[in-house]
Coordinates of C-alpha atoms in Angstrom, one line a residue:
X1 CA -21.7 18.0 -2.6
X2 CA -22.1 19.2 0.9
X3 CA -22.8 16.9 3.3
X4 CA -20.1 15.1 5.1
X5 CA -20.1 11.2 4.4
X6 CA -18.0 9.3 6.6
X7 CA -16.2 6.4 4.6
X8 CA -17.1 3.0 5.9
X9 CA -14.9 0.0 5.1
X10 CA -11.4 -1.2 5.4
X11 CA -8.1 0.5 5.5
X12 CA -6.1 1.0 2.7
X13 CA -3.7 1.6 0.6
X14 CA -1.8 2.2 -0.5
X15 CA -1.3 2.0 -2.2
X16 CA 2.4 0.8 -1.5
X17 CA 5.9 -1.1 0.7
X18 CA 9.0 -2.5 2.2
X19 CA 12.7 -2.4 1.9
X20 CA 14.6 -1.1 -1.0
X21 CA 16.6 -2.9 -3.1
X22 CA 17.5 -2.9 -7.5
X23 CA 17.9 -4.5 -10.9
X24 CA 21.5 -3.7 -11.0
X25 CA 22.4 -4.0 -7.3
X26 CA 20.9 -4.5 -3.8
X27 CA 20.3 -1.4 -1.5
X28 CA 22.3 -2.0 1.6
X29 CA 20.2 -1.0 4.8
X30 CA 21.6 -0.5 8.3
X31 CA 19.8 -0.3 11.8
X32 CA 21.3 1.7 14.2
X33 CA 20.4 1.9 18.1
X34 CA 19.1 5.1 19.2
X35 CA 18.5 6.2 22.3
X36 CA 15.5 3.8 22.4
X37 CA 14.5 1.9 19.5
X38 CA 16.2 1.0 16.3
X39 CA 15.8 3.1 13.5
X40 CA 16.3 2.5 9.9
X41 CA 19.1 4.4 7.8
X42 CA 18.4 4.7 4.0
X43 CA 20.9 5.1 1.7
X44 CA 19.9 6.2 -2.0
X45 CA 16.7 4.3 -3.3
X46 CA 18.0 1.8 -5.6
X47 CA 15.0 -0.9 -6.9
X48 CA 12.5 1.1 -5.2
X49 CA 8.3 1.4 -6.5
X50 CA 6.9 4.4 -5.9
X51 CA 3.1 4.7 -6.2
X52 CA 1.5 8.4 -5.4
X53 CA -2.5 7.5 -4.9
X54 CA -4.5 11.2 -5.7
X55 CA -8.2 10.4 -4.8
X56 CA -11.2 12.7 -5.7
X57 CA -13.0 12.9 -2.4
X58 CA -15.9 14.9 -3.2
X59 CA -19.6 13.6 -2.1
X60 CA -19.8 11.6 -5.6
X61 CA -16.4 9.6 -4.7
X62 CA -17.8 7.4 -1.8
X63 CA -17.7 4.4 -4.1
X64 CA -14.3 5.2 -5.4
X65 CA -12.7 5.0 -2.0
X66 CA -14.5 2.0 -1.1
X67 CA -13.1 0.2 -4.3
X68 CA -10.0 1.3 -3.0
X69 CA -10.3 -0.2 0.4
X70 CA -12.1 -3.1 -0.6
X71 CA -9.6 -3.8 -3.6
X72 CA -6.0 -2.4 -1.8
X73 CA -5.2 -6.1 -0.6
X74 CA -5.5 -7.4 -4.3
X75 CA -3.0 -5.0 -5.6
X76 CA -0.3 -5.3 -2.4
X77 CA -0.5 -9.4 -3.3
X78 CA 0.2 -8.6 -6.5
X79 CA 3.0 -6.7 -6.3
X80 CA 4.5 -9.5 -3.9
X81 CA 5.2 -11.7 -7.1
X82 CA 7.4 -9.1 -8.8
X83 CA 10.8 -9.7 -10.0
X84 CA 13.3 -7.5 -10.9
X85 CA 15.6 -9.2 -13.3
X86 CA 16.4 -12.8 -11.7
X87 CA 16.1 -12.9 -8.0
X88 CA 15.9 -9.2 -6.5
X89 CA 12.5 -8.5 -5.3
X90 CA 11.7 -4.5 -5.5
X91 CA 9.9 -2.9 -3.0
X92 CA 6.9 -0.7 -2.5
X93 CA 6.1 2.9 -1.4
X94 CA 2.5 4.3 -1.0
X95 CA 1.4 8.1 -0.6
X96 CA -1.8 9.1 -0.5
X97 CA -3.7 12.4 -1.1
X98 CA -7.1 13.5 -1.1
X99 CA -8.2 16.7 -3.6
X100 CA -11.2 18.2 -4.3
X101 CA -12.8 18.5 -0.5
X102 CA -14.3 21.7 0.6
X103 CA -13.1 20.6 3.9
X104 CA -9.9 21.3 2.7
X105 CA -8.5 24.9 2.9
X106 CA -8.8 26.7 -0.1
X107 CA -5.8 28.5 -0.3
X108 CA -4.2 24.9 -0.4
X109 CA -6.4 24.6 -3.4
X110 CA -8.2 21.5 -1.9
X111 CA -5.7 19.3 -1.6
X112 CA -4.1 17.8 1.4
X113 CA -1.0 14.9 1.2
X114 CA -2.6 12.1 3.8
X115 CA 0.6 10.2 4.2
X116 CA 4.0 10.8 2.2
X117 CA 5.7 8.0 0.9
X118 CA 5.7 5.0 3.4
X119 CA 5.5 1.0 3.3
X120 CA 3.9 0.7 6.3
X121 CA 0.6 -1.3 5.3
X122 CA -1.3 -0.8 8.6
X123 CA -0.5 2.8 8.4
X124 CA -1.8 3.8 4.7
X125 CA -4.5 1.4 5.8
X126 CA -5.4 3.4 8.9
X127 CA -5.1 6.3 6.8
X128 CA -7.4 5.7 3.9
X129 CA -10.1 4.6 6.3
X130 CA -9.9 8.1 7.6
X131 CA -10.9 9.6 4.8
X132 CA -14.1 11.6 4.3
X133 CA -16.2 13.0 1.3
X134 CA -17.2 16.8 0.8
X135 CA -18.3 18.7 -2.1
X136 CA -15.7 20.9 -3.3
X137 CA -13.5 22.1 -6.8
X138 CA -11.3 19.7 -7.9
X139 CA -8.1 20.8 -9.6
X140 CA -6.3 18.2 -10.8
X141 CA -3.5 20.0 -12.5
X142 CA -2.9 21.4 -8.8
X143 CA -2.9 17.6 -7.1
X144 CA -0.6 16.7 -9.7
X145 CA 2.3 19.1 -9.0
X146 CA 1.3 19.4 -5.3
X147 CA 2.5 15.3 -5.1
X148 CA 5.6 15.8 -7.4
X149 CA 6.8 18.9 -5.6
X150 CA 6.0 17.7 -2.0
X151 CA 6.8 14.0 -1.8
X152 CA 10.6 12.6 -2.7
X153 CA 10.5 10.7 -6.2
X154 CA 14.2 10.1 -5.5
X155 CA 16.6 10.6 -8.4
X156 CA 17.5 6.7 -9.6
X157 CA 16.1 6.3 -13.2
X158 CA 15.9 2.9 -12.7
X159 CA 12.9 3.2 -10.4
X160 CA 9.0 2.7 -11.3
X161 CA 7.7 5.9 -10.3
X162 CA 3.9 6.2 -11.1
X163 CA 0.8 8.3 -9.9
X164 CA -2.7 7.4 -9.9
X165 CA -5.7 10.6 -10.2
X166 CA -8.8 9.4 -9.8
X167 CA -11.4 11.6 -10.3
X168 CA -15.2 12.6 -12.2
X169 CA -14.5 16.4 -13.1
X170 CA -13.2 18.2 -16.2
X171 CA -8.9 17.5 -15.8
X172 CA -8.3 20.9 -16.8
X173 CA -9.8 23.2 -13.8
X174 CA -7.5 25.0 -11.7
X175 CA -5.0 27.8 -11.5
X176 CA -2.2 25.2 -13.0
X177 CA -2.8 23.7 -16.0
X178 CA -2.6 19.9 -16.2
X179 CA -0.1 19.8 -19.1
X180 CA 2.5 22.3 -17.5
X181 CA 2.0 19.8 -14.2
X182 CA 1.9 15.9 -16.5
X183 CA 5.0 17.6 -18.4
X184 CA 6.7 18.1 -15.0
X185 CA 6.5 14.9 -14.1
X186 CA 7.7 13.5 -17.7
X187 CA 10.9 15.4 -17.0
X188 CA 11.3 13.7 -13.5
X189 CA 10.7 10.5 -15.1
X190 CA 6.9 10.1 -13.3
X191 CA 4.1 8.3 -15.3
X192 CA 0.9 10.0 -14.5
X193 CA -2.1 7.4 -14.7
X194 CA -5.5 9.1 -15.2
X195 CA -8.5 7.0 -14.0
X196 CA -11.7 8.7 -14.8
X197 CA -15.0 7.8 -13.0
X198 CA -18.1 7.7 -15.6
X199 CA -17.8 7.6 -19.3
X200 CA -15.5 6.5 -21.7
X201 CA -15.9 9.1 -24.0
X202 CA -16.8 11.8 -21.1
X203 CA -13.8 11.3 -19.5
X204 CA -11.8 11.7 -23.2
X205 CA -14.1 14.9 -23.6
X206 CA -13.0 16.4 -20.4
X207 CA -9.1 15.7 -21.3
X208 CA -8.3 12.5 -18.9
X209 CA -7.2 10.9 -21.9
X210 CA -4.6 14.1 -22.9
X211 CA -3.6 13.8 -18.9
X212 CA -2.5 10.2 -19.2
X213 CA -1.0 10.3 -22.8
X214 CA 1.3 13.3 -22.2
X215 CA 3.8 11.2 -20.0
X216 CA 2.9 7.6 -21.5
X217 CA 0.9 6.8 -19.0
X218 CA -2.9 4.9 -19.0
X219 CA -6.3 6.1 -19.3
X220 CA -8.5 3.9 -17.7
X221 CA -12.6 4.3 -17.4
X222 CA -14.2 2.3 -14.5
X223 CA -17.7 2.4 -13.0
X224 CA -16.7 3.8 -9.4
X225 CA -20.3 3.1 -7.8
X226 CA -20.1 -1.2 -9.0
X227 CA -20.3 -3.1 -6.2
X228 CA -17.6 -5.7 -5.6
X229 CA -18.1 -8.8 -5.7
X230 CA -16.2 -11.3 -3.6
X231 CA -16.4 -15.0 -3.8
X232 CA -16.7 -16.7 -0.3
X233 CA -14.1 -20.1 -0.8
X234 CA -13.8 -23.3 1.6
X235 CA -10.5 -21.8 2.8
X236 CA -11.8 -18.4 4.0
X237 CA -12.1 -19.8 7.8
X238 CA -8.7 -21.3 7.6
X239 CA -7.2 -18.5 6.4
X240 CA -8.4 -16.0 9.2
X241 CA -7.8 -18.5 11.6
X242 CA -4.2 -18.3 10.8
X243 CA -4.1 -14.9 11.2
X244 CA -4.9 -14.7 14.9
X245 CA -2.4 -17.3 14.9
X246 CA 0.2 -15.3 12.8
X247 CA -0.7 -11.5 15.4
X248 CA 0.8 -13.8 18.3
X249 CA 4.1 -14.5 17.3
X250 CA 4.9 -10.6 17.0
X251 CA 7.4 -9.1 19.8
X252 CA 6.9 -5.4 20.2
X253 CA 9.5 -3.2 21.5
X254 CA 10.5 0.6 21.7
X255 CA 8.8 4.0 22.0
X256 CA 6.2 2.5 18.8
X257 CA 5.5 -1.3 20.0
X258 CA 2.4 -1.0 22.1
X259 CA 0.8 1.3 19.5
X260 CA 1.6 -0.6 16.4
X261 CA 0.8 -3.5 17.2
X262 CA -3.0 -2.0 18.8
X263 CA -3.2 -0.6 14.9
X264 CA -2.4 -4.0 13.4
X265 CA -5.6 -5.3 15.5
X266 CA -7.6 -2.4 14.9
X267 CA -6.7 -2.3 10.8
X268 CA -7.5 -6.5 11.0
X269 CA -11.0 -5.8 12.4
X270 CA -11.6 -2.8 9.9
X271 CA -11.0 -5.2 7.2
X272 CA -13.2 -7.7 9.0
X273 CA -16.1 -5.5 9.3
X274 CA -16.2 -4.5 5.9
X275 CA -16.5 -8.0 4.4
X276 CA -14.8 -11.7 5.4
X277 CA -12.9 -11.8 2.0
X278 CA -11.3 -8.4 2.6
X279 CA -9.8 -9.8 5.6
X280 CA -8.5 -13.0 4.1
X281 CA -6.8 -10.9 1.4
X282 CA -5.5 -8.5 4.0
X283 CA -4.5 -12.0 5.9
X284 CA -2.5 -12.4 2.1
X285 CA -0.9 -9.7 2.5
X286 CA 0.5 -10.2 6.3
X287 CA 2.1 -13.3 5.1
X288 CA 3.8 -11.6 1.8
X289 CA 7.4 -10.2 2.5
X290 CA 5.6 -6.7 2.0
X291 CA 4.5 -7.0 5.7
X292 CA 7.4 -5.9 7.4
X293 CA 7.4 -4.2 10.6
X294 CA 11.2 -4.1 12.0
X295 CA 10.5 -0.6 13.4
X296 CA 8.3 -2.6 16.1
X297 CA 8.5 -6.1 16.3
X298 CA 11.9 -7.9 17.3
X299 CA 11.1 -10.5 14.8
X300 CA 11.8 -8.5 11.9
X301 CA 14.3 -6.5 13.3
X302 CA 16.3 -9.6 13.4
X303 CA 16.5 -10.7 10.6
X304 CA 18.8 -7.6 9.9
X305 CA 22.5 -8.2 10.1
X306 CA 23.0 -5.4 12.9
X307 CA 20.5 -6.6 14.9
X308 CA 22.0 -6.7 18.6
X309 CA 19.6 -7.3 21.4
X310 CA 21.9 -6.6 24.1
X311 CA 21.8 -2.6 22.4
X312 CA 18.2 -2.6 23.6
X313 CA 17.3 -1.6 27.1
X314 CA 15.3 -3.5 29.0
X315 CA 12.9 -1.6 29.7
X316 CA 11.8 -0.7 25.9
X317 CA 11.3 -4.9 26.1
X318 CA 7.6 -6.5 26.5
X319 CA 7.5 -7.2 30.4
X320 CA 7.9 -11.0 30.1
X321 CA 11.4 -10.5 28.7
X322 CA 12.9 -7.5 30.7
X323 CA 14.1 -10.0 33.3
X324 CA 15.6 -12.6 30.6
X325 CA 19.3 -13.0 30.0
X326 CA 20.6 -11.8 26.8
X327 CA 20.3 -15.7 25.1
X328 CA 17.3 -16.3 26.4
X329 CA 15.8 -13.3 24.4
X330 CA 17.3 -14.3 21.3
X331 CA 15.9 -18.2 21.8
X332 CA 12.6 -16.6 22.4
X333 CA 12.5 -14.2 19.0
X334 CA 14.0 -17.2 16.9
X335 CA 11.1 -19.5 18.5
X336 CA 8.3 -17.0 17.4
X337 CA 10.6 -16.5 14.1
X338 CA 9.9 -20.1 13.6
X339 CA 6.7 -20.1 14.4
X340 CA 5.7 -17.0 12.0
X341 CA 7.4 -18.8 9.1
X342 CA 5.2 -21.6 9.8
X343 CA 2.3 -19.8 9.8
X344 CA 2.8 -17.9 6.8
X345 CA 3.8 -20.8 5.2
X346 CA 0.2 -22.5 5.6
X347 CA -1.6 -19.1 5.0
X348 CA 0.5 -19.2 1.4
X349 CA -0.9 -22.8 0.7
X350 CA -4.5 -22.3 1.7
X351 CA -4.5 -19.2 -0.5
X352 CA -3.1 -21.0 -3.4
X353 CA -6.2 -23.1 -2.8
X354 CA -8.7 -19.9 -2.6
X355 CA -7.4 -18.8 -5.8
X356 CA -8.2 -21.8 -7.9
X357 CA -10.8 -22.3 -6.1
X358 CA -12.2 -18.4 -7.2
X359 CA -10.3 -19.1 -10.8
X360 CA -13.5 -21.8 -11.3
X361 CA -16.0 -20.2 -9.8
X362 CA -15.6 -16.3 -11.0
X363 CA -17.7 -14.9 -13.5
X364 CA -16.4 -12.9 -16.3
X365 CA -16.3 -9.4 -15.3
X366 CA -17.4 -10.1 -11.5
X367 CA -13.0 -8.6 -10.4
X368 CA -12.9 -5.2 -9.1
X369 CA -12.9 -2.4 -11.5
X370 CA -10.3 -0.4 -9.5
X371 CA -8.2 -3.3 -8.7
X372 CA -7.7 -4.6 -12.5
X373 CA -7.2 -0.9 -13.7
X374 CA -4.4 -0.4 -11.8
X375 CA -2.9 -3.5 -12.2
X376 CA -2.5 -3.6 -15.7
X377 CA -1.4 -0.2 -15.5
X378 CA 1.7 -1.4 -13.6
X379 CA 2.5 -4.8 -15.2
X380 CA 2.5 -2.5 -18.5
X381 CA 4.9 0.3 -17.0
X382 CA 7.0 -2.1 -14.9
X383 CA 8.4 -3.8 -18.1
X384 CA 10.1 -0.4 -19.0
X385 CA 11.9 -1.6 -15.6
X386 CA 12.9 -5.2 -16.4
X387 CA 9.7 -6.2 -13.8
X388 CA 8.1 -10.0 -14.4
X389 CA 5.7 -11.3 -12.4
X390 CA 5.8 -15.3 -10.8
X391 CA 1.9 -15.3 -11.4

C-alpha cells in the first residue's frame, strides 16, 4: 500500500442533487442578484436526500472507486423516479470523503471531506475522478463522526439522511470507536450503511455487520475488483448524439459560466473515455431534472419565478447577447428553453428503448455490484420517508 495509483475512469458521484422540496410541503427558493451573478437563497431543508459517500482509498480500493465512477450514473437515474407522497419530487445532496490514505495528514487521522454536500453533478463528478489510492490506516469510527460533525445533516426529521463506508479493514481501528460514532448518528437520525469489500463472513468478523445494524442501516458484501459489465444497445449512438445536441442549448453567464460549462465538457469526455455506456448513462442523467445548473446557465435560471434579466449586466452575458435588447434576450433563452426540452425529451424515449433493450439481453448477475448495493439500500430506507419509485 505504497505506491500512488492514479484513478482512471469517469467522474462521479455522488453520490447526490438538486433543489429542495418535501412530503408535507414544497421548499420555497429565491434567487437574488448579486453584484454579478445570481445566487441561490436556502431556507430550511424540507424534502431534501442527503447521501455522505466515505470511500476507503487505500492501494487495494482502485476497483472500488472505479465501481463508483463507472456505476454513479445508474444510481443519479434512479433517484430521478422518486416520489415523495403524490407529486413532490425530493431532491439530492452528495458529499464525498476519502479515509484511509497515507497521503492524508495524520493528525487528521486520514481522512479528508472531498466535497461537502452539493447537487452539482459535474462537480462531485470532477471530484471523484480526482481521487487517488495510497496505503494507509483506515479508521472508520473516525470517518464516521468526521462526516457527521463536519457536514450539515440539517435538522428536518423528515429527511433521508444516509451514509455509505466502504471499506476492506477491521471497522473497529481508530482512536474513536465505531459504536460511540454509528450511535451518534442514530441520535441525529443518520443511517449508517456499511459496505464491506471481500467476504461475507470476513466482513461480519471484522464488525461491518455491528456498524450497519446499530442505526438500522444495511450490510452489504460486494466483490470490489468485478469488472462491470455494460451492454452496448442500438440506441447508444443516438443517445450521445443528443447530448452534443443537448451541451448547445446552454447560456452561460456570471463570474462561474465560462468555467462550468468547460467542466461539463471535460466531465462528458471523462465519462467517454472510460467506456461508451458510461457516457450514455451520464447522457441519462443530463436529461433528468437532477441536472440543474441555474448558478450558470440562463436556461435554468429562468425557469425560477425571480428570474429578471434586465438585473443582469451585460457584460456577465455571453458576447453574442451583450448588445441585445432586454426581449430579445428573453426570446433567445425561451428558444434554447425549447430546444433543450426537445432534446431531453428524445434522449428520455431512446433510453426507455436501451433499457428494454438491456432488460432482454442482461444476464443474471452481469449489474454492478456497487450500483445494486446501494440501491436497495435506499429504496429500503426511503420507505421510512413515504419515498415510491415510478420504475
Amino acid at each position: 500500500m505504497k505506491n500512488v495509483k492514479q484513478i482512471a475512469g469517469i467522474a462521479l458521484l455522488t453520490f447526490f442533487v438538486g433543489s429542495t422540496l418535501s412530503c408535507e410541503a414544497k421548499n420555497k427558493k429565491e434567487i437574488t442578484l448579486a453584484t454579478q451573478a445570481f445566487v441561490e437563497t436556502k431556507k430550511p431543508d424540507k424534502n431534501v436526500v442527503k447521501v455522505a459517500l466515505l470511500l476507503d482509498t487505500s492501494n487495494s480500493m482502485d476497483g472500488l472507486i472505479n465501481q463508483a465512477k463507472a456505476q454513479l450514473w445508474d444510481i443519479v437515474n434512479k433517484f430521478s423516479y422518486v416520489k415523495c407522497g403524490n407529486e413532490d419530487r425530493p431532491q439530492l445532496q452528495i458529499a464525498l470523503y476519502e479515509y484511509g490514505n497515507s497521503s492524508i495528514e495524520k493528525q487528521d487521522g486520514y481522512i479528508k471531506q472531498v466535497i461537502g454536500f452539493s447537487t452539482d453533478l459535474d462537480e462531485i463528478s470532477e471530484k471523484l475522478f480526482s481521487l487517488t489510492t495510497n496505503g494507509g490506516d483506515e479508521y472508520c469510527g473516525e470517518a464516521i463522526s468526521t462526516s457527521i460533525k463536519d457536514l450539515d445533516w440539517g435538522k428536518n426529521p423528515d429527511n433521508l439522511k444516509m451514509i455509505f463506508i466502504a471499506g476492506n479493514e477491521p471497522f473497529n481501528q481508530g482512536k474513536i470507536n465505531y459504536k460511540d460514532a454509528t450511535l451518534d448518528a442514530k441520535e441525529k437520525g443518520i443511517i449508517v450503511n456499511t459496505i464491506f469489500c471481500g467476504d461475507y463472513n470476513q466482513g461480519a468478523n471484522s464488525h461491518w455487520k455491528s456498524g450497519a445494524q446499530l442505526t438500522g442501516g444495511e450490510y452489504i458484501v460486494i466483490n470490489h475488483n468485478k469488472k462491470v459489465i455494460h451492454i452496448d444497445t442500438p440506441y447508444d449512438d443516438v443517445i450521445i448524439t443528443l447530448n452534443k445536441k443537448l451541451n448547445k442549448t446552454y447560456v452561460s453567464y456570471g463570474s462561474l459560466g465560462s468555467s462550468k460549462i468547460a467542466l461539463q465538457s471535460v466531465q462528458d469526455d471523462k465519462a467517454a473515455e472510460m467506456e461508451e455506456a458510461v457516457m450514455v448513462k451520464r447522457a441519462v442523467s443530463k436529461s433528468s431534472r437532477l441536472y440543474n445548473n441555474a448558478s450558470w446557465d440562463l436556461v435554468d435560471a429562468s425557469k425560477n419565478k425571480n428570474f429578471n434579466v434586465s438585473k443582469i449586466e451585460k457584460k456577465q452575458l455571453p458576447k453574442e447577447l451583450q448588445n441585445k435588447t432586454n426581449k430579445e434576450i428573453e426570446a433567445f433563452i425561451e428558444t434554447k428553453k425549447q430546444e433543450r426540452e426537445n432534446i431531453q425529451q428524445q434522449i428520455k424515449e431512446a433510453n426507455q428503448k436501451r433499457e428494454a433493450y438491456i432488460a432482454k439481453n442482461q444476464k443474471e448477475g452481469a449489474k454492478g455490484e456497487l450500483e445494486n448495493a446501494m440501491i436497495s439500500a435506499i429504496v429500503k430506507q426511503g420507505k421510512s420517508k413515504n419515498y415510491t419509485w415510478d420504475k
